[in-house]
Amino acid sequence: MNAAERYNAMVKARQDQQARLATPFGEWYWERFAHTYRFDPYREPEPQLAETLKYIETGDDIIEIGGGAGRIGLPLAQRARSIRNVEPSAAMREQFALAVEDNNIANAEAIASAWPTADQFAADVVLTVDVTYFITDIEPFLRAMHESASRRVIILTWTVAPPNVNAELFQVGFGEPEAPSPGFQELLPVIWDMGIVPDVQVVDQPFTWPERLPTTEDEAVKFAVSELAAFGQPDVEENIRRSVEALFERGDIYRPAWRTPSNGMLITWKTS
């Protein structure tokens, strides 16, 4: 089994487990989060975004794969000539369109498609952010990125893949270990097997996400159930309720204590 086959097997194992125990990864799974992916495109860049901006040149055409509501892509559009967001989720494309309209951004568009697309696009830079963990056939995905980029490919990820930061909660809720999603440790060997040696940079940016934290035990249980997408499962709710004291740090709010710490990463290479 080569690196790509090992990677694909991990993705399938995680998807199969999710479908067996909770809401499968798919359109509805992401639709409930779509509005949270709308960030201010004119915000002060966080470290990972600031490092990415260094690779963008004036006049660049950018393709972002799975760009969601434009959290990363729309700030890049301010420096580039154009950005095309290849996004299969209708809910994400709707949020992207709202962000574009609300912020009067004229050089950004969303394309309703998975990647690779039926007709291969070309751009100076091809980018993807927090998408690779869910790709069931990784080598063609990366190959299409490489072949579509005239100058550079950029992949933003984390030292611990975001789907894996809830592994402790998963064990408590479902009573079995979480099948890990592939992270950079599995991604880099696939890239190396393609004959590509990328630059890899760890960014001093802990993984966080804007969220409203619970203030009561009942809210805390609902919060944890939502993290697992285990809706309507009383056994899971009871498992979490019994472990609330261990799962949360208590104060005025219930702060998740189970999340594995993670820092930003940037993987990039020249294609010319």
Coordinates of C-alpha atoms in Angstrom, one line a residue:
M1 CA 0.0 0.0 0.0
N2 CA 1.5 3.3 -1.1
A3 CA 1.1 6.7 0.7
A4 CA -2.0 7.7 -1.3
E5 CA -3.7 4.4 -0.7
R6 CA -3.0 4.6 3.0
Y7 CA -4.3 8.2 3.0
N8 CA -7.5 7.2 1.2
A9 CA -8.1 4.3 3.5
M10 CA -7.9 6.6 6.5
V11 CA -10.5 9.0 5.0
K12 CA -12.8 6.1 4.2
A13 CA -12.5 4.6 7.7
R14 CA -13.3 7.9 9.3
Q15 CA -16.3 8.6 7.0
D16 CA -17.6 5.1 7.5
Q17 CA -17.4 5.5 11.3
Q18 CA -19.1 8.9 11.2
A19 CA -21.9 7.5 9.0
R20 CA -22.4 4.6 11.4
L21 CA -22.5 6.6 14.6
A22 CA -23.8 10.1 13.8
T23 CA -24.6 12.6 11.0
P24 CA -22.5 11.6 8.0
F25 CA -20.1 14.1 6.5
G26 CA -22.1 15.7 3.7
E27 CA -24.1 18.7 2.6
W28 CA -26.3 18.9 5.8
Y29 CA -23.3 18.3 8.1
W30 CA -21.6 21.4 6.7
E31 CA -24.8 23.5 6.1
R32 CA -25.4 24.0 9.8
F33 CA -21.9 25.6 10.1
A34 CA -22.0 27.7 6.9
H35 CA -22.8 31.0 8.5
T36 CA -19.8 30.6 10.9
Y37 CA -17.4 30.7 8.0
R38 CA -18.2 34.3 7.1
F39 CA -15.4 36.4 8.5
D40 CA -14.6 40.1 7.9
P41 CA -12.5 40.2 4.8
Y42 CA -10.9 43.5 5.9
R43 CA -9.9 42.2 9.4
E44 CA -6.3 42.3 10.7
P45 CA -4.8 39.1 9.2
E46 CA -4.3 36.3 11.7
P47 CA -0.8 34.7 11.4
Q48 CA -1.7 32.0 9.0
L49 CA -3.5 34.4 6.7
A50 CA -0.6 36.9 7.0
E51 CA 1.9 34.2 5.9
T52 CA -0.3 33.2 3.0
L53 CA -0.6 36.8 1.8
K54 CA 3.2 36.9 1.4
Y55 CA 2.9 34.4 -1.5
I56 CA 0.2 36.4 -3.4
E57 CA 1.4 38.9 -6.1
T58 CA -0.6 41.8 -7.5
G59 CA -2.3 40.6 -10.6
D60 CA -2.6 37.0 -9.5
D61 CA -5.6 34.9 -10.5
I62 CA -6.3 32.5 -7.6
I63 CA -8.4 29.3 -7.5
E64 CA -9.4 28.3 -4.0
I65 CA -10.8 24.8 -3.6
G66 CA -13.6 24.4 -1.1
G67 CA -13.3 28.1 -0.1
G68 CA -16.5 28.0 1.9
A69 CA -17.8 31.5 2.7
G70 CA -14.5 33.2 1.8
R71 CA -12.7 33.2 5.2
I72 CA -9.3 33.1 3.5
G73 CA -10.1 33.7 -0.1
L74 CA -11.8 37.1 0.2
P75 CA -8.9 38.7 2.1
L76 CA -6.6 37.4 -0.6
A77 CA -8.8 38.9 -3.3
Q78 CA -7.8 42.4 -2.1
R79 CA -4.3 41.8 -3.3
A80 CA -5.0 39.6 -6.3
R81 CA -6.7 40.2 -9.6
S82 CA -9.4 37.6 -9.1
I83 CA -10.4 34.7 -7.0
R84 CA -12.6 31.7 -8.0
N85 CA -14.0 29.7 -5.2
V86 CA -14.6 26.1 -6.4
E87 CA -17.2 25.1 -3.7
P88 CA -19.6 22.1 -3.9
S89 CA -21.8 23.2 -1.0
A90 CA -24.8 25.3 -1.9
A91 CA -25.0 26.7 1.7
M92 CA -21.3 27.7 1.6
R93 CA -21.7 29.4 -1.8
E94 CA -24.7 31.3 -0.5
Q95 CA -22.7 32.7 2.4
F96 CA -19.8 33.5 0.0
A97 CA -22.2 35.5 -2.2
L98 CA -23.5 37.4 0.8
A99 CA -20.0 38.2 1.9
V100 CA -19.1 39.4 -1.5
E101 CA -22.2 41.6 -1.8
D102 CA -22.0 43.0 1.8
N103 CA -18.3 44.0 1.3
N104 CA -18.6 45.2 -2.3
I105 CA -16.0 42.8 -3.6
A106 CA -16.0 42.8 -7.4
N107 CA -13.3 40.3 -8.3
A108 CA -14.6 37.1 -6.6
E109 CA -16.9 34.4 -7.8
A110 CA -18.1 31.0 -6.6
I111 CA -18.2 28.0 -8.9
A112 CA -20.5 25.1 -8.1
S113 CA -18.3 22.1 -8.4
A114 CA -16.2 19.5 -6.7
W115 CA -12.5 19.3 -7.4
P116 CA -11.1 18.2 -9.8
T117 CA -13.6 20.0 -12.0
A118 CA -14.9 18.6 -15.3
D119 CA -13.1 21.3 -17.2
Q120 CA -9.7 22.0 -15.7
F121 CA -9.2 25.7 -14.7
A122 CA -5.9 27.5 -14.7
A123 CA -4.6 30.2 -12.3
D124 CA -1.4 31.6 -11.0
V125 CA -2.0 30.2 -7.5
V126 CA -4.2 27.2 -6.4
L127 CA -5.1 27.1 -2.8
T128 CA -7.0 24.9 -0.4
V129 CA -7.7 25.4 3.3
D130 CA -8.9 22.6 5.7
V131 CA -10.2 20.5 2.9
T132 CA -7.7 17.7 2.4
Y133 CA -8.9 15.7 5.5
F134 CA -12.1 14.7 3.6
I135 CA -10.7 13.9 0.2
T136 CA -11.4 10.2 -0.7
D137 CA -8.9 10.1 -3.6
I138 CA -6.1 12.4 -2.7
E139 CA -3.5 12.0 -5.5
P140 CA -5.8 13.2 -8.4
F141 CA -6.9 16.1 -6.1
L142 CA -3.3 17.2 -5.6
R143 CA -2.3 16.5 -9.2
A144 CA -5.1 18.7 -10.5
M145 CA -3.9 21.5 -8.1
H146 CA -0.4 21.2 -9.3
E147 CA -1.3 21.1 -13.0
S148 CA -3.8 24.0 -12.7
A149 CA -1.3 26.4 -10.9
S150 CA 1.1 28.2 -13.2
R151 CA 3.2 29.4 -10.3
R152 CA 2.3 28.0 -6.8
V153 CA 0.2 25.6 -4.8
I154 CA -0.7 26.5 -1.2
I155 CA -2.3 24.1 1.3
L156 CA -3.3 25.5 4.7
T157 CA -3.6 22.9 7.5
W158 CA -2.7 22.4 11.2
T159 CA -0.3 20.3 13.3
V160 CA -3.3 18.3 14.4
A161 CA -6.0 18.0 11.8
P162 CA -9.2 19.8 13.0
P163 CA -11.4 16.6 12.7
N164 CA -9.0 15.0 15.2
V165 CA -9.1 17.7 18.0
N166 CA -12.3 16.2 19.4
A167 CA -10.9 12.6 19.7
E168 CA -11.3 12.6 23.5
L169 CA -14.9 13.8 23.3
F170 CA -15.6 11.2 20.6
Q171 CA -14.3 8.4 22.9
V172 CA -16.5 9.6 25.8
G173 CA -19.6 10.1 23.6
F174 CA -19.5 6.9 21.5
G175 CA -17.5 4.6 23.7
E176 CA -14.9 3.8 21.0
P177 CA -11.8 5.5 19.6
E178 CA -12.2 7.9 16.8
A179 CA -10.7 6.7 13.5
P180 CA -8.2 9.6 12.8
S181 CA -8.5 11.7 9.7
P182 CA -5.3 12.1 7.8
G183 CA -3.2 15.1 8.7
F184 CA 0.1 16.5 7.4
Q185 CA 2.0 13.4 8.5
E186 CA 0.0 11.4 5.9
L187 CA -0.3 14.2 3.3
L188 CA 3.4 15.0 2.9
P189 CA 4.4 11.4 1.8
V190 CA 1.7 11.6 -0.9
I191 CA 3.2 14.9 -2.1
W192 CA 6.7 13.4 -2.0
D193 CA 5.6 10.4 -4.0
M194 CA 4.4 12.8 -6.7
G195 CA 8.1 14.0 -7.0
I196 CA 7.3 17.3 -5.2
V197 CA 9.3 18.6 -2.2
P198 CA 7.2 21.4 -0.6
D199 CA 8.2 24.1 1.8
V200 CA 6.5 23.4 5.2
Q201 CA 6.0 26.2 7.8
V202 CA 4.5 26.0 11.3
V203 CA 2.7 29.2 12.2
D204 CA 2.3 30.5 15.7
Q205 CA -1.5 30.4 15.6
P206 CA -3.4 28.0 17.9
F207 CA -6.4 26.4 16.4
T208 CA -9.5 28.2 17.5
W209 CA -12.9 29.0 16.1
P210 CA -15.5 31.7 16.9
E211 CA -18.2 30.1 19.0
R212 CA -20.7 30.8 21.7
L213 CA -19.7 28.7 24.7
P214 CA -22.3 27.3 27.1
T215 CA -23.1 28.7 30.5
T216 CA -25.1 25.9 32.0
E217 CA -24.7 22.1 32.2
D218 CA -27.6 21.5 29.9
E219 CA -26.1 23.9 27.3
A220 CA -22.7 22.2 27.7
V221 CA -24.2 18.8 26.9
K222 CA -26.0 20.2 23.9
F223 CA -22.7 21.9 22.8
A224 CA -20.8 18.6 23.0
V225 CA -23.5 16.6 21.2
S226 CA -23.4 19.2 18.4
E227 CA -19.6 18.8 18.2
L228 CA -20.2 15.1 17.5
A229 CA -23.2 15.6 15.3
A230 CA -24.9 13.0 17.5
F231 CA -28.4 14.5 17.5
G232 CA -31.2 12.5 19.0
Q233 CA -29.0 9.9 20.7
P234 CA -29.9 9.8 24.4
D235 CA -27.1 7.3 25.1
V236 CA -24.5 9.7 23.8
E237 CA -26.1 12.6 25.8
E238 CA -26.0 10.5 29.0
N239 CA -22.3 9.6 28.4
I240 CA -21.4 13.2 28.0
R241 CA -23.5 14.4 31.0
R242 CA -21.7 11.9 33.3
S243 CA -18.4 13.3 32.1
V244 CA -19.2 17.0 32.1
E245 CA -16.8 17.8 34.9
A246 CA -13.9 16.2 33.0
L247 CA -14.8 17.5 29.6
F248 CA -15.2 21.2 30.5
E249 CA -13.2 23.8 32.4
R250 CA -15.7 25.6 34.7
G251 CA -16.0 29.3 35.3
D252 CA -18.6 31.7 34.1
I253 CA -18.7 29.6 31.0
Y254 CA -18.1 25.9 30.2
R255 CA -14.8 25.9 28.1
P256 CA -14.0 22.6 26.3
A257 CA -11.0 20.9 27.9
W258 CA -10.9 17.9 25.6
R259 CA -9.5 19.6 22.4
T260 CA -6.1 18.6 21.4
P261 CA -3.8 21.7 21.0
S262 CA -2.9 22.5 17.4
N263 CA -1.0 25.2 15.5
G264 CA -1.3 26.4 12.0
M265 CA 0.7 25.0 9.1
L266 CA 1.4 26.2 5.6
I267 CA 2.5 23.7 2.9
T268 CA 3.5 25.2 -0.5
W269 CA 5.5 24.6 -3.6
K270 CA 6.4 26.3 -6.9
T271 CA 5.0 24.6 -10.0
S272 CA 7.0 26.4 -12.7

